[in-house]
Short mmCIF file of C-alpha atoms and ligand atoms in Angstrom, two decimals:
data_model
loop_
_atom_site.label_atom_id
_atom_site.label_comp_id
_atom_site.label_asym_id
_atom_site.label_seq_id
_atom_site.Cartn_x
_atom_site.Cartn_y
_atom_site.Cartn_z
CA MET A 15 266.04 87.13 246.64
CA GLU A 16 264.22 88.12 243.45
CA MET A 17 266.47 88.74 240.44
CA GLU A 18 265.79 92.05 238.65
CA THR A 19 265.00 91.90 234.95
CA PHE A 20 268.10 92.00 232.79
CA ASP A 21 266.59 94.65 230.46
CA LEU A 22 269.34 94.57 227.87
CA GLU A 23 269.12 90.82 227.31
CA ARG A 24 265.32 90.86 227.53
CA GLN A 25 264.96 93.59 224.92
CA GLN A 26 267.43 91.92 222.60
CA SER A 27 265.92 88.47 222.89
CA LEU A 28 262.43 89.85 222.36
CA TRP A 29 263.19 91.93 219.29
CA GLU A 30 266.53 91.27 217.61
CA HIS A 31 265.15 88.60 215.25
CA ARG A 32 261.96 90.49 214.54
CA VAL A 33 263.26 93.86 213.32
CA ASP A 34 264.51 94.60 209.79
CA ILE A 35 267.79 96.00 211.07
CA ASN A 36 269.36 95.03 214.33
CA LEU A 37 271.76 97.74 215.52
CA SER A 38 271.67 96.36 219.05
CA GLU A 39 274.17 93.65 218.11
CA SER A 40 277.05 93.49 220.57
CA GLY A 41 279.60 91.68 218.44
CA VAL A 42 280.59 91.54 214.80
CA GLU A 43 278.55 89.88 212.06
CA PRO A 44 278.68 86.21 213.11
CA LEU A 45 280.65 83.81 210.95
CA THR A 46 279.03 80.72 209.50
CA LEU A 47 280.59 77.25 209.53
CA ALA A 48 281.29 77.79 205.83
CA GLY A 49 283.11 81.01 206.73
CA LEU A 50 285.23 79.14 209.25
CA ALA A 51 285.94 76.44 206.65
CA ALA A 52 287.16 79.16 204.27
CA LEU A 53 289.70 80.07 206.95
CA GLY A 54 290.87 76.44 207.12
CA PHE A 55 288.55 74.88 209.71
CA ASP A 56 288.10 71.11 209.13
CA LEU A 57 284.36 71.00 208.62
CA ASP A 58 284.36 67.30 207.72
CA GLY A 59 286.01 66.57 211.05
CA LEU A 60 282.75 67.58 212.75
CA HIS A 61 281.07 64.46 211.31
CA SER A 62 283.00 62.22 213.66
CA VAL A 63 282.64 64.32 216.83
CA PRO A 64 280.61 62.27 219.35
CA LEU A 65 277.73 64.36 220.66
CA GLU A 66 278.62 63.45 224.20
CA TYR A 67 279.25 65.34 227.42
CA ILE A 68 282.84 66.46 227.05
CA GLN A 69 285.10 67.08 230.03
CA SER A 70 283.00 69.44 232.07
CA ASN A 71 285.68 72.05 232.81
CA GLY A 72 286.78 72.05 229.14
CA THR A 73 289.03 69.66 227.25
CA PRO A 74 292.70 69.71 228.25
CA GLU A 75 293.57 70.62 224.63
CA LEU A 76 291.41 73.75 224.68
CA ARG A 77 292.38 74.77 228.20
CA SER A 78 296.02 74.34 227.34
CA GLN A 79 295.67 76.54 224.25
CA LEU A 80 293.76 79.19 226.21
CA ALA A 81 296.36 79.12 228.97
CA GLY A 82 298.78 80.35 226.31
CA HIS A 83 296.78 83.61 226.16
CA TYR A 84 297.60 84.42 229.82
CA ALA A 85 301.26 84.82 230.79
CA GLY A 86 302.32 82.16 233.26
CA ALA A 87 298.94 80.37 233.26
CA THR A 88 298.55 76.58 233.07
CA ILE A 89 295.45 74.50 232.37
CA GLU A 90 294.73 74.55 236.13
CA ASN A 91 293.99 78.26 235.78
CA LEU A 92 291.36 77.75 233.08
CA LEU A 93 287.67 76.87 233.19
CA VAL A 94 285.72 76.66 229.92
CA THR A 95 282.12 77.83 230.24
CA THR A 96 278.97 78.31 228.19
CA GLY A 97 279.72 81.85 227.09
CA SER A 98 281.37 84.43 229.30
CA ALA A 99 277.90 84.99 230.77
CA GLU A 100 278.24 81.70 232.63
CA ALA A 101 281.78 82.50 233.73
CA ASN A 102 280.61 85.84 235.16
CA TYR A 103 277.63 84.23 236.82
CA VAL A 104 279.43 81.38 238.56
CA ALA A 105 282.18 83.78 239.66
CA VAL A 106 279.61 86.03 241.32
CA GLN A 107 277.89 83.01 242.88
CA VAL A 108 281.14 81.80 244.37
CA LEU A 109 282.31 85.19 245.62
CA VAL A 110 279.35 87.27 246.65
CA GLY A 111 276.92 86.95 249.55
CA PRO A 112 274.27 89.14 251.19
CA ALA A 113 276.57 91.17 253.45
CA ASP A 114 279.07 91.93 250.69
CA GLU A 115 279.64 94.93 248.49
CA VAL A 116 280.56 94.99 244.82
CA VAL A 117 282.17 97.97 243.13
CA ALA A 118 281.23 98.11 239.45
CA ILE A 119 282.61 100.49 236.86
CA VAL A 120 279.64 101.78 234.81
CA PRO A 121 278.37 101.88 232.18
CA ASN A 122 278.77 98.20 231.53
CA TYR A 123 276.93 95.06 230.49
CA LEU A 124 275.19 95.08 233.93
CA GLN A 125 275.05 91.28 234.29
CA VAL A 126 277.42 91.13 237.24
CA GLY A 127 275.81 93.97 239.18
CA LEU A 128 272.32 92.57 238.68
CA ALA A 129 273.41 89.06 239.67
CA ALA A 130 275.19 90.38 242.77
CA ARG A 131 272.14 92.42 243.79
CA GLY A 132 270.05 89.30 243.27
CA LEU A 133 272.26 87.58 245.82
CA GLY A 134 271.58 90.37 248.30
CA ALA A 135 274.85 92.27 247.89
CA MET A 136 275.08 96.05 247.71
CA VAL A 137 276.49 97.29 244.39
CA ARG A 138 278.30 100.60 244.18
CA ASP A 139 278.38 101.92 240.61
CA ILE A 140 281.34 104.13 239.83
CA PRO A 141 281.05 106.09 236.59
CA LEU A 142 283.31 106.46 233.64
CA LEU A 143 283.00 110.13 232.72
CA PRO A 144 283.14 111.47 229.17
CA GLY A 145 286.30 113.49 228.62
CA ALA A 146 286.47 116.89 226.95
CA ASP A 147 288.08 115.25 223.95
CA GLU A 148 285.53 113.15 222.07
CA SER A 149 287.53 109.93 222.24
CA THR A 150 288.33 109.81 225.96
CA TRP A 151 286.58 108.60 229.07
CA SER A 152 287.99 108.61 232.55
CA LEU A 153 287.10 106.89 235.76
CA ASP A 154 286.08 109.02 238.70
CA TRP A 155 289.12 107.79 240.61
CA ASP A 156 288.28 109.54 243.87
CA ALA A 157 284.82 108.00 243.93
CA PHE A 158 286.36 104.65 243.04
CA GLU A 159 288.96 104.72 245.82
CA ASP A 160 286.30 105.84 248.31
CA ALA A 161 283.93 103.06 247.28
CA VAL A 162 286.46 100.27 247.75
CA GLY A 163 286.32 99.41 251.44
CA GLU A 164 286.36 96.61 253.97
CA ARG A 165 283.10 95.13 252.76
CA THR A 166 284.11 95.11 249.10
CA LYS A 167 284.24 91.55 247.91
CA LEU A 168 284.50 92.17 244.21
CA ILE A 169 285.46 94.88 241.74
CA TYR A 170 283.95 94.43 238.31
CA LEU A 171 285.09 96.03 235.09
CA SER A 172 284.28 95.46 231.45
CA HIS A 173 287.60 96.06 229.71
CA PRO A 174 287.71 97.23 226.95
CA ASN A 175 284.49 98.74 228.09
CA ASN A 176 281.09 97.80 226.77
CA PRO A 177 279.59 100.22 225.77
CA THR A 178 281.98 103.21 225.74
CA GLY A 179 284.95 101.48 224.10
CA HIS A 180 287.22 102.87 226.83
CA VAL A 181 290.53 101.07 227.29
CA PHE A 182 292.37 101.41 230.59
CA THR A 183 296.15 101.90 230.50
CA PRO A 184 298.41 99.39 232.31
CA PRO A 185 299.01 101.82 235.23
CA GLU A 186 295.24 102.29 235.58
CA LEU A 187 294.68 98.54 235.61
CA ASP A 188 297.41 98.28 238.26
CA ARG A 189 295.62 100.94 240.29
CA ILE A 190 292.38 98.97 240.19
CA ALA A 191 294.24 95.80 241.20
CA ALA A 192 296.01 97.66 244.02
CA ALA A 193 292.69 98.98 245.37
CA ALA A 194 291.40 95.40 245.47
CA GLU A 195 294.59 94.17 247.09
CA ARG A 196 294.34 96.86 249.78
CA VAL A 197 291.05 95.36 251.06
CA GLY A 198 291.47 91.71 250.01
CA ALA A 199 288.83 91.97 247.28
CA TRP A 200 288.68 90.13 243.97
CA VAL A 201 288.79 91.70 240.53
CA LEU A 202 286.56 90.30 237.81
CA SER A 203 287.70 91.68 234.49
CA ASP A 204 285.31 90.97 231.63
CA GLU A 205 287.60 91.05 228.60
CA VAL A 206 285.36 89.86 225.77
CA TYR A 207 286.42 92.88 223.68
CA ARG A 208 290.15 92.47 224.17
CA GLY A 209 290.81 91.65 220.52
CA ALA A 210 288.58 94.47 219.38
CA VAL A 211 290.67 97.60 219.90
CA HIS A 212 290.05 99.28 216.54
CA ASP A 213 293.43 100.71 215.72
CA LEU A 214 295.59 97.95 217.14
CA ALA A 215 298.47 97.05 214.85
CA PRO A 216 298.42 93.37 213.80
CA GLY A 217 299.98 91.27 216.56
CA GLU A 218 299.83 94.14 219.09
CA GLU A 219 298.20 93.18 222.44
CA THR A 220 295.64 95.08 224.49
CA PRO A 221 296.64 95.15 228.17
CA GLY A 222 294.56 92.81 230.32
CA MET A 223 294.04 92.41 234.06
CA TRP A 224 295.65 88.99 234.28
CA GLY A 225 298.81 88.88 236.41
CA ARG A 226 298.17 92.19 238.19
CA GLY A 227 297.12 90.67 241.52
CA GLU A 228 296.53 87.44 243.40
CA ARG A 229 292.75 87.56 243.25
CA VAL A 230 292.29 88.43 239.59
CA VAL A 231 289.85 86.64 237.31
CA ALA A 232 289.85 87.39 233.58
CA VAL A 233 286.84 86.32 231.55
CA SER A 234 286.45 86.08 227.79
CA SER A 235 284.57 84.25 225.05
CA LEU A 236 284.21 83.56 221.34
CA SER A 237 281.20 85.83 221.15
CA LYS A 238 282.49 89.30 220.37
CA ALA A 239 285.89 89.88 218.78
CA TYR A 240 285.91 86.33 217.36
CA GLY A 241 282.45 86.70 215.78
CA LEU A 242 281.17 83.31 217.03
CA PRO A 243 278.48 84.02 219.65
CA GLY A 244 276.35 81.01 218.68
CA ALA A 245 279.15 78.66 219.70
CA ARG A 246 278.24 79.68 223.27
CA LEU A 247 281.76 79.17 224.45
CA GLY A 248 283.57 81.27 227.02
CA TRP A 249 286.19 80.86 229.68
CA MET A 250 287.75 82.29 232.81
CA ALA A 251 291.36 82.42 233.92
CA GLY A 252 291.85 82.59 237.68
CA PRO A 253 293.72 81.06 240.60
CA PRO A 254 293.35 77.22 240.55
CA GLU A 255 291.39 76.91 243.84
CA PHE A 256 288.97 79.59 242.71
CA VAL A 257 288.56 77.97 239.29
CA GLU A 258 287.80 74.65 241.03
CA ARG A 259 285.06 76.28 243.05
CA CYS A 260 283.54 77.82 239.92
CA TRP A 261 283.75 74.44 238.18
CA ALA A 262 281.74 72.92 241.05
CA ARG A 263 279.08 75.62 240.53
CA ARG A 264 278.81 74.98 236.82
CA ASP A 265 277.80 71.39 237.64
CA PHE A 266 274.51 73.09 238.56
CA THR A 267 274.19 75.30 235.51
CA THR A 268 275.14 73.79 232.13
CA ILE A 269 277.35 70.86 233.24
CA ALA A 270 279.77 70.96 230.29
CA PRO A 271 280.67 72.99 227.20
CA ALA A 272 278.90 71.91 223.97
CA ALA A 273 280.78 69.08 222.25
CA LEU A 274 280.61 70.75 218.82
CA SER A 275 281.94 74.03 220.18
CA ASP A 276 285.18 72.55 221.45
CA PRO A 277 286.77 71.97 218.00
CA ILE A 278 285.48 75.38 216.87
CA ALA A 279 287.07 77.02 219.90
CA ARG A 280 290.35 75.19 219.41
CA PHE A 281 290.45 76.44 215.84
CA ALA A 282 289.44 80.03 216.61
CA THR A 283 291.75 80.57 219.58
CA GLU A 284 294.84 79.17 217.85
CA PRO A 285 297.07 82.29 217.64
CA LEU A 286 297.18 82.72 213.84
CA ASN A 287 293.45 82.11 213.40
CA GLN A 288 292.73 84.34 216.36
CA GLU A 289 294.63 87.17 214.73
CA ARG A 290 292.76 86.72 211.44
CA LEU A 291 289.40 86.75 213.21
CA PHE A 292 290.31 89.79 215.28
CA GLU A 293 291.50 91.65 212.20
CA ARG A 294 288.18 90.84 210.47
CA ALA A 295 286.34 92.40 213.44
CA ARG A 296 288.60 95.46 213.58
CA ARG A 297 288.26 96.09 209.85
CA MET A 298 284.46 96.00 210.07
CA MET A 299 284.39 98.31 213.05
CA ARG A 300 286.79 100.85 211.55
CA THR A 301 284.64 101.01 208.40
CA ASN A 302 281.37 101.47 210.27
CA ARG A 303 282.97 103.87 212.73
CA ALA A 304 283.89 106.21 209.88
CA THR A 305 280.33 106.00 208.48
CA PHE A 306 278.96 106.65 211.96
CA ARG A 307 281.21 109.67 212.52
CA ASP A 308 280.09 111.27 209.24
CA TRP A 309 276.45 110.49 209.94
CA THR A 310 276.41 111.97 213.45
CA GLY A 311 277.92 115.15 211.99
CA ARG A 312 274.81 115.54 209.84
CA GLN A 313 272.27 115.26 212.68
CA ASP A 314 272.05 118.98 213.52
CA GLY A 315 273.47 118.49 216.99
CA ALA A 316 270.86 115.88 218.05
CA ILE A 317 273.68 113.41 218.57
CA ALA A 318 277.06 114.36 219.98
CA TYR A 319 279.70 112.12 218.44
CA ARG A 320 282.03 110.16 220.71
CA GLU A 321 284.79 108.14 219.13
CA PRO A 322 285.01 104.52 220.37
CA ARG A 323 288.52 103.13 220.67
CA ALA A 324 287.40 99.55 221.08
CA GLY A 325 284.40 97.26 221.09
CA ALA A 326 281.55 97.01 218.67
CA TYR A 327 279.65 100.19 219.48
CA GLY A 328 279.16 103.85 219.02
CA PHE A 329 277.89 105.08 222.41
CA VAL A 330 276.64 108.62 222.05
CA PRO A 331 274.39 111.11 223.85
CA LEU A 332 271.03 111.88 222.27
CA LEU A 333 269.88 115.43 222.90
CA GLU A 334 266.46 117.01 222.76
CA ASN A 335 266.47 120.80 222.94
CA GLY A 336 270.05 120.57 224.19
CA ARG A 337 269.13 118.26 227.09
CA PRO A 338 269.59 114.49 227.44
CA ALA A 339 266.68 112.75 225.73
CA ASP A 340 264.62 109.83 226.97
CA CYS A 341 266.58 107.27 224.99
CA ALA A 342 264.52 104.24 226.00
CA ALA A 343 261.41 105.97 224.61
CA PHE A 344 263.30 106.86 221.43
CA ALA A 345 264.53 103.26 221.03
CA GLU A 346 260.96 102.03 221.41
CA ARG A 347 259.63 104.49 218.81
CA LEU A 348 262.41 103.60 216.43
CA ARG A 349 261.63 99.91 216.71
CA LEU A 350 257.90 100.41 216.21
CA ASN A 351 258.09 103.01 213.44
CA ARG A 352 261.25 102.01 211.56
CA SER A 353 261.92 98.38 212.53
CA VAL A 354 265.42 99.18 213.79
CA LEU A 355 266.62 98.01 217.20
CA LEU A 356 269.04 100.17 219.21
CA VAL A 357 270.14 99.87 222.84
CA ALA A 358 269.13 102.62 225.27
CA GLY A 359 271.98 103.71 227.54
CA ARG A 360 269.82 103.06 230.60
CA TRP A 361 270.08 99.34 229.86
CA ALA A 362 273.85 99.69 230.23
CA GLY A 363 273.70 101.93 233.30
CA MET A 364 274.02 105.33 231.58
CA PRO A 365 270.75 107.07 230.65
CA GLY A 366 270.78 109.74 227.95
CA TYR A 367 272.91 107.68 225.58
CA LEU A 368 272.21 105.39 222.66
CA ARG A 369 274.30 102.38 221.71
CA PHE A 370 274.74 101.73 217.98
CA GLY A 371 276.19 98.33 217.06
CA LEU A 372 279.13 98.81 214.68
CA GLY A 373 279.50 95.10 213.99
CA VAL A 374 276.86 94.74 211.27
CA GLU A 375 277.51 94.60 207.53
CA PRO A 376 278.30 98.15 206.25
CA GLU A 377 275.28 98.28 203.93
CA ALA A 378 272.83 97.28 206.66
CA PHE A 379 274.57 99.71 209.01
CA ALA A 380 274.12 102.63 206.59
CA GLU A 381 270.49 101.66 205.95
CA GLY A 382 269.87 101.47 209.71
CA LEU A 383 271.38 104.92 210.24
CA GLY A 384 269.17 106.28 207.47
CA ARG A 385 266.10 105.02 209.30
CA VAL A 386 267.30 106.45 212.62
CA GLU A 387 267.72 109.78 210.86
CA LEU A 388 264.13 109.64 209.56
CA GLU A 389 262.89 108.99 213.08
CA LEU A 390 265.02 111.81 214.48
CA ARG A 391 263.64 114.25 211.93
CA ASN A 392 260.05 113.12 211.61
CA GLY A 393 259.29 111.17 214.75
CA GLY A 394 258.23 112.37 218.13
C1 PLP B 27 280.78 92.75 228.30
C2 PLP B 27 280.03 91.47 228.07
N1 PLP B 27 280.30 90.42 228.83
C3 PLP B 27 279.67 89.25 228.66
C4 PLP B 27 278.70 89.10 227.69
C5 PLP B 27 278.03 87.76 227.53
O1 PLP B 27 278.38 87.21 226.28
P1 PLP B 27 278.68 85.68 226.02
O2 PLP B 27 278.04 84.87 227.08
O3 PLP B 27 278.11 85.43 224.68
O4 PLP B 27 280.18 85.52 226.04
C6 PLP B 27 278.37 90.19 226.87
C7 PLP B 27 277.30 90.08 225.85
O5 PLP B 27 276.86 91.03 225.26
C8 PLP B 27 279.07 91.39 227.05
O6 PLP B 27 278.84 92.45 226.28
#
């Protein structure tokens, strides 16, 4: 079957390096190797790393360290991949076939739904709805429970959610796991933003899906909260037999993780370094969130502020004459007229919204907002 275009990735890869200000960024300002060295990474050690194929499911050292992030997990539960994108993709390949159904909580990154549809599955999108209070979202639980049925093979959630920043509570995660259990479905929980809950106290953990059911797969990577997307290193934690099957699939995709990324990942995911990297991300997002809140307040009602609790985005409705605007058209105009790239909500499964990346340097962020404001006032 033909794969649909992955609009979000296509737009970003076409334009993100060609605009003056990229507010479509989905993580925090990436670190450099020098930045990692300043945190204690042994840069000289890289000189002696053989540029070979490393163990194709990830080195035992890295898998063992990652297993420590998931209560009760061992290295048998871990597969290291080329970004979480590969983990998501091989998981869908292993689980989903033409007669199956996937229940996906939207908005989200859309990769899993598109890949499942490409394999001939039917995808049921269940919406997160904006709450009356500007910082809350809630799942349409009735629609969710109705959608999960005998044909459901997989439930997908991005948690914390890209792009709304919504964080499910432990009882809600249990409810999702229980719905899957009821019909023998799998849960794929994409947790790349788990370290990026803005107001988390140092050392405090965001609840994850791991351990809430037998058929639970948790996916993560260095790309978002760690600020290391170019390392292209991700992983999944799942039941050993399932992880084996995914490993067999990745023999067909990228074979093995990049040799240079293994030492970087071992450094970054070591608990103390992890905490320092997460705190760096949270600090940046809290700063830009405050700027964003003030700025939306000055837009004469064109943008209704919604407070993200997690992730690297402000995800807000754009209104034209009090009605949802055509955000993809606005994003296009903004890019052409002001050289700023934003993400239209449609590319994340929720039209009428714009996604502003909070992970950029505060000065560039403020400059980008200034240009958006010019387009809002003078464009059209
Ligand atoms: C929710 C989510 N999952 C997965 C990915 C893929 O990222 P990577 O392969 O760099 O881990 C992204 C990238 O934007 C994302 O936002």
